Amino acid sequence: MTDHPSSSAHSARGRSRRKEARPAELLEAATRLFVEKGYAATKVEEVAALAQVSKGTLFLYYPSKQALLKAVVRENIAGRFAEWQAELEAFAGTTPELVRYAFQVWQERIGDTYAGGICKLMASECCNFPELASFYLEEVVEPGNALVRRILERGVARGELRPLDLDAAIHLITTPMFAYIHWRHSIGMLYPQSLGVSAPLFFQTHVDNLLRGLSATAPDV
């Protein structure tokens, strides 16, 4: 008995859609396992099994575990900088409003997601994998710092922020973000209340103090 032509066509379309979805499914599985188990401890066989494909199929899309991790980083973080740059260019409010918005977006899209776990993962394992450290520095850290620098330069140019050492100011902004990530994706996973305050209040307090210190009207110390 042969398949009806329409049934065969429907089956072929289903296989095609399934094939197109595989890269995203593999990246989703890899992201979860890398964050939960670490890079070194995760086996590609586990990623393939979670994505419900064979190990050979995984290697058709990503030829090594290192290539898989790079794809995970690009999918979750590095590949989004163009989107964030466009948001910065289109933002019509004041720079203090932009800073508050940026922290809110970062918390929603990175800090409280598996993407934040990737940041912690790279920080904890990069010394054992120098090539990955170089990759992460080039595709995430440097573009991230450049984006923060543009926000600060915008504020200074508009007279909303006082002239300041931009290199130092970048760290004023980003260091609490990294501290939150490390808490959120370590002890915070087991004890969510251990931060002592809600995450929105943590960042609201940080941004309030940050903007007071950077304001063009702040008194000299």
Short mmCIF file of C-alpha atoms in Angstrom, two decimals:
data_model
loop_
_atom_site.label_atom_id
_atom_site.label_comp_id
_atom_site.label_asym_id
_atom_site.label_seq_id
_atom_site.Cartn_x
_atom_site.Cartn_y
_atom_site.Cartn_z
CA MET A 1 0.00 0.00 0.00
CA THR A 2 1.43 3.40 -0.97
CA ASP A 3 1.03 6.73 0.78
CA HIS A 4 -1.49 9.15 -0.61
CA PRO A 5 0.40 12.00 -2.39
CA SER A 6 -0.99 14.62 -0.03
CA SER A 7 0.06 12.55 2.98
CA SER A 8 3.57 12.22 1.61
CA ALA A 9 3.79 15.94 0.98
CA HIS A 10 2.54 16.68 4.49
CA SER A 11 5.12 14.28 5.95
CA ALA A 12 7.91 15.91 3.92
CA ARG A 13 6.88 19.37 5.14
CA GLY A 14 6.87 18.07 8.71
CA ARG A 15 10.39 16.67 8.34
CA SER A 16 11.53 19.95 6.78
CA ARG A 17 10.11 21.98 9.67
CA ARG A 18 11.69 19.61 12.14
CA LYS A 19 15.08 19.96 10.43
CA GLU A 20 14.82 23.76 10.46
CA ALA A 21 14.03 23.71 14.18
CA ARG A 22 16.96 21.50 15.14
CA PRO A 23 19.62 24.21 15.55
CA ALA A 24 17.40 26.13 17.96
CA GLU A 25 16.51 22.97 19.84
CA LEU A 26 20.16 22.00 20.15
CA LEU A 27 21.09 25.48 21.40
CA GLU A 28 18.28 25.44 23.94
CA ALA A 29 19.43 22.06 25.25
CA ALA A 30 23.08 23.11 25.29
CA THR A 31 22.31 26.35 27.10
CA ARG A 32 20.44 24.51 29.82
CA LEU A 33 23.12 21.87 30.34
CA PHE A 34 26.10 24.24 30.17
CA VAL A 35 24.50 26.50 32.76
CA GLU A 36 23.39 23.69 35.06
CA LYS A 37 26.45 21.42 34.81
CA GLY A 38 29.29 23.60 33.52
CA TYR A 39 31.14 23.45 30.22
CA ALA A 40 33.72 20.81 31.11
CA ALA A 41 31.21 18.49 32.76
CA THR A 42 28.69 18.60 29.93
CA LYS A 43 28.98 15.90 27.27
CA VAL A 44 27.78 16.43 23.73
CA GLU A 45 25.90 13.13 24.01
CA GLU A 46 23.82 14.67 26.80
CA VAL A 47 23.01 17.70 24.67
CA ALA A 48 21.96 15.49 21.77
CA ALA A 49 19.82 13.32 24.03
CA LEU A 50 18.04 16.31 25.57
CA ALA A 51 17.36 17.70 22.08
CA GLN A 52 16.18 14.22 21.00
CA VAL A 53 18.68 13.85 18.17
CA SER A 54 21.71 11.66 17.62
CA LYS A 55 25.25 12.75 18.41
CA GLY A 56 25.97 12.62 14.68
CA THR A 57 23.12 15.01 13.97
CA LEU A 58 24.47 17.46 16.53
CA PHE A 59 27.87 17.45 14.82
CA LEU A 60 26.21 18.23 11.49
CA TYR A 61 25.29 21.62 12.91
CA TYR A 62 28.07 22.20 15.44
CA PRO A 63 31.33 20.33 14.72
CA SER A 64 32.68 20.45 18.29
CA LYS A 65 31.60 21.21 21.84
CA GLN A 66 33.55 24.47 21.66
CA ALA A 67 31.67 25.48 18.50
CA LEU A 68 28.43 24.62 20.29
CA LEU A 69 29.28 26.85 23.25
CA LYS A 70 30.21 29.73 20.95
CA ALA A 71 26.87 29.36 19.21
CA VAL A 72 25.11 29.39 22.59
CA VAL A 73 26.88 32.63 23.54
CA ARG A 74 26.02 34.25 20.22
CA GLU A 75 22.39 33.15 20.36
CA ASN A 76 21.80 34.39 23.90
CA ILE A 77 24.07 37.43 24.23
CA ALA A 78 26.57 38.39 21.51
CA GLY A 79 24.04 38.27 18.69
CA ARG A 80 21.79 40.78 20.45
CA PHE A 81 24.11 43.78 20.50
CA ALA A 82 22.82 45.09 17.18
CA GLU A 83 19.30 45.07 18.65
CA TRP A 84 20.48 46.90 21.77
CA GLN A 85 22.43 49.46 19.73
CA ALA A 86 19.28 50.19 17.74
CA GLU A 87 17.29 50.65 20.96
CA LEU A 88 19.92 53.09 22.23
CA GLU A 89 19.84 55.13 19.04
CA ALA A 90 16.05 55.29 19.05
CA PHE A 91 15.65 56.15 22.74
CA ALA A 92 14.06 59.58 23.07
CA GLY A 93 14.19 60.10 26.85
CA THR A 94 16.85 61.52 29.13
CA THR A 95 20.04 59.65 29.88
CA PRO A 96 18.98 58.87 33.48
CA GLU A 97 15.79 57.36 32.01
CA LEU A 98 17.92 55.41 29.54
CA VAL A 99 20.13 54.04 32.33
CA ARG A 100 17.07 52.86 34.27
CA TYR A 101 15.61 51.29 31.14
CA ALA A 102 18.90 49.55 30.31
CA PHE A 103 19.09 47.96 33.75
CA GLN A 104 15.47 46.82 33.51
CA VAL A 105 16.02 45.26 30.08
CA TRP A 106 19.26 43.63 31.16
CA GLN A 107 17.62 42.04 34.20
CA GLU A 108 14.69 40.74 32.13
CA ARG A 109 16.68 39.46 29.14
CA ILE A 110 19.97 38.43 30.77
CA GLY A 111 20.20 38.54 34.55
CA ASP A 112 17.16 36.42 35.36
CA THR A 113 17.48 34.04 32.40
CA TYR A 114 19.79 31.23 31.38
CA ALA A 115 21.83 33.86 29.53
CA GLY A 116 22.97 35.19 32.89
CA GLY A 117 24.11 31.69 33.74
CA ILE A 118 26.29 31.76 30.64
CA CYS A 119 28.06 34.86 31.98
CA LYS A 120 28.77 33.06 35.24
CA LEU A 121 29.85 29.95 33.35
CA MET A 122 32.40 31.84 31.28
CA ALA A 123 33.76 33.66 34.31
CA SER A 124 34.24 30.42 36.24
CA GLU A 125 35.69 28.25 33.45
CA CYS A 126 37.44 30.61 31.06
CA CYS A 127 40.87 30.23 32.69
CA ASN A 128 40.82 26.53 31.78
CA PHE A 129 39.88 27.33 28.17
CA PRO A 130 41.95 30.35 27.00
CA GLU A 131 40.50 30.33 23.47
CA LEU A 132 36.99 30.59 24.86
CA ALA A 133 38.10 33.39 27.17
CA SER A 134 39.44 35.33 24.18
CA PHE A 135 36.23 34.67 22.25
CA TYR A 136 34.03 35.85 25.13
CA LEU A 137 36.14 38.97 25.67
CA GLU A 138 35.91 39.89 22.00
CA GLU A 139 32.24 39.12 21.38
CA VAL A 140 30.60 39.94 24.73
CA VAL A 141 32.73 41.92 27.17
CA GLU A 142 34.17 44.49 24.76
CA PRO A 143 30.89 45.17 22.89
CA GLY A 144 29.08 45.37 26.24
CA ASN A 145 31.56 47.92 27.58
CA ALA A 146 31.31 49.87 24.34
CA LEU A 147 27.53 50.02 24.68
CA VAL A 148 27.79 51.32 28.25
CA ARG A 149 30.39 53.86 27.11
CA ARG A 150 27.98 55.18 24.49
CA ILE A 151 25.29 55.67 27.11
CA LEU A 152 27.71 57.58 29.33
CA GLU A 153 29.02 59.67 26.42
CA ARG A 154 25.43 60.53 25.52
CA GLY A 155 24.79 61.78 29.04
CA VAL A 156 27.96 63.88 29.18
CA ALA A 157 27.32 65.39 25.73
CA ARG A 158 23.78 66.36 26.74
CA GLY A 159 24.94 67.91 30.00
CA GLU A 160 23.01 65.34 32.04
CA LEU A 161 26.09 63.59 33.45
CA ARG A 162 29.23 65.24 34.73
CA PRO A 163 32.53 64.77 32.88
CA LEU A 164 34.15 61.63 34.23
CA ASP A 165 36.63 58.87 33.58
CA LEU A 166 34.58 56.65 31.32
CA ASP A 167 36.71 53.53 31.86
CA ALA A 168 36.14 53.71 35.61
CA ALA A 169 32.46 54.61 35.22
CA ILE A 170 31.84 51.54 33.05
CA HIS A 171 32.89 49.37 35.99
CA LEU A 172 30.66 51.33 38.37
CA ILE A 173 27.74 50.29 36.20
CA THR A 174 28.69 46.71 35.36
CA THR A 175 30.23 45.36 38.58
CA PRO A 176 26.90 45.09 40.49
CA MET A 177 25.42 43.38 37.43
CA PHE A 178 28.13 40.71 37.53
CA ALA A 179 27.74 40.34 41.29
CA TYR A 180 24.00 39.77 40.84
CA ILE A 181 24.61 37.15 38.14
CA HIS A 182 26.99 35.21 40.35
CA TRP A 183 24.50 35.24 43.21
CA ARG A 184 21.48 34.49 41.01
CA HIS A 185 23.13 31.50 39.36
CA SER A 186 24.82 30.02 42.42
CA ILE A 187 23.43 30.24 45.96
CA GLY A 188 20.42 32.14 44.66
CA MET A 189 19.28 29.03 42.78
CA LEU A 190 19.02 27.13 46.07
CA TYR A 191 18.02 30.01 48.32
CA PRO A 192 16.19 32.69 46.28
CA GLN A 193 15.61 34.89 49.34
CA SER A 194 19.30 34.98 50.30
CA LEU A 195 19.89 38.28 48.48
CA GLY A 196 17.94 39.92 51.29
CA VAL A 197 15.97 42.22 48.98
CA SER A 198 14.04 41.76 45.77
CA ALA A 199 16.05 42.01 42.57
CA PRO A 200 14.11 45.10 41.36
CA LEU A 201 14.81 46.88 44.67
CA PHE A 202 18.49 45.87 44.49
CA PHE A 203 18.88 47.47 41.06
CA GLN A 204 16.66 50.45 41.85
CA THR A 205 18.87 51.29 44.83
CA HIS A 206 22.02 50.83 42.78
CA VAL A 207 20.75 53.02 39.93
CA ASP A 208 19.52 55.73 42.34
CA ASN A 209 22.97 55.98 43.93
CA LEU A 210 24.74 55.69 40.60
CA LEU A 211 22.79 58.52 38.99
CA ARG A 212 23.20 60.77 42.00
CA GLY A 213 26.96 60.31 41.77
CA LEU A 214 27.14 60.82 38.02
CA SER A 215 24.67 63.71 37.80
CA ALA A 216 25.95 66.95 36.31
CA THR A 217 24.43 68.74 39.30
CA ALA A 218 26.08 66.52 41.92
CA PRO A 219 28.37 68.43 44.30
CA ASP A 220 32.10 67.83 44.05
CA VAL A 221 33.52 65.62 46.77
#
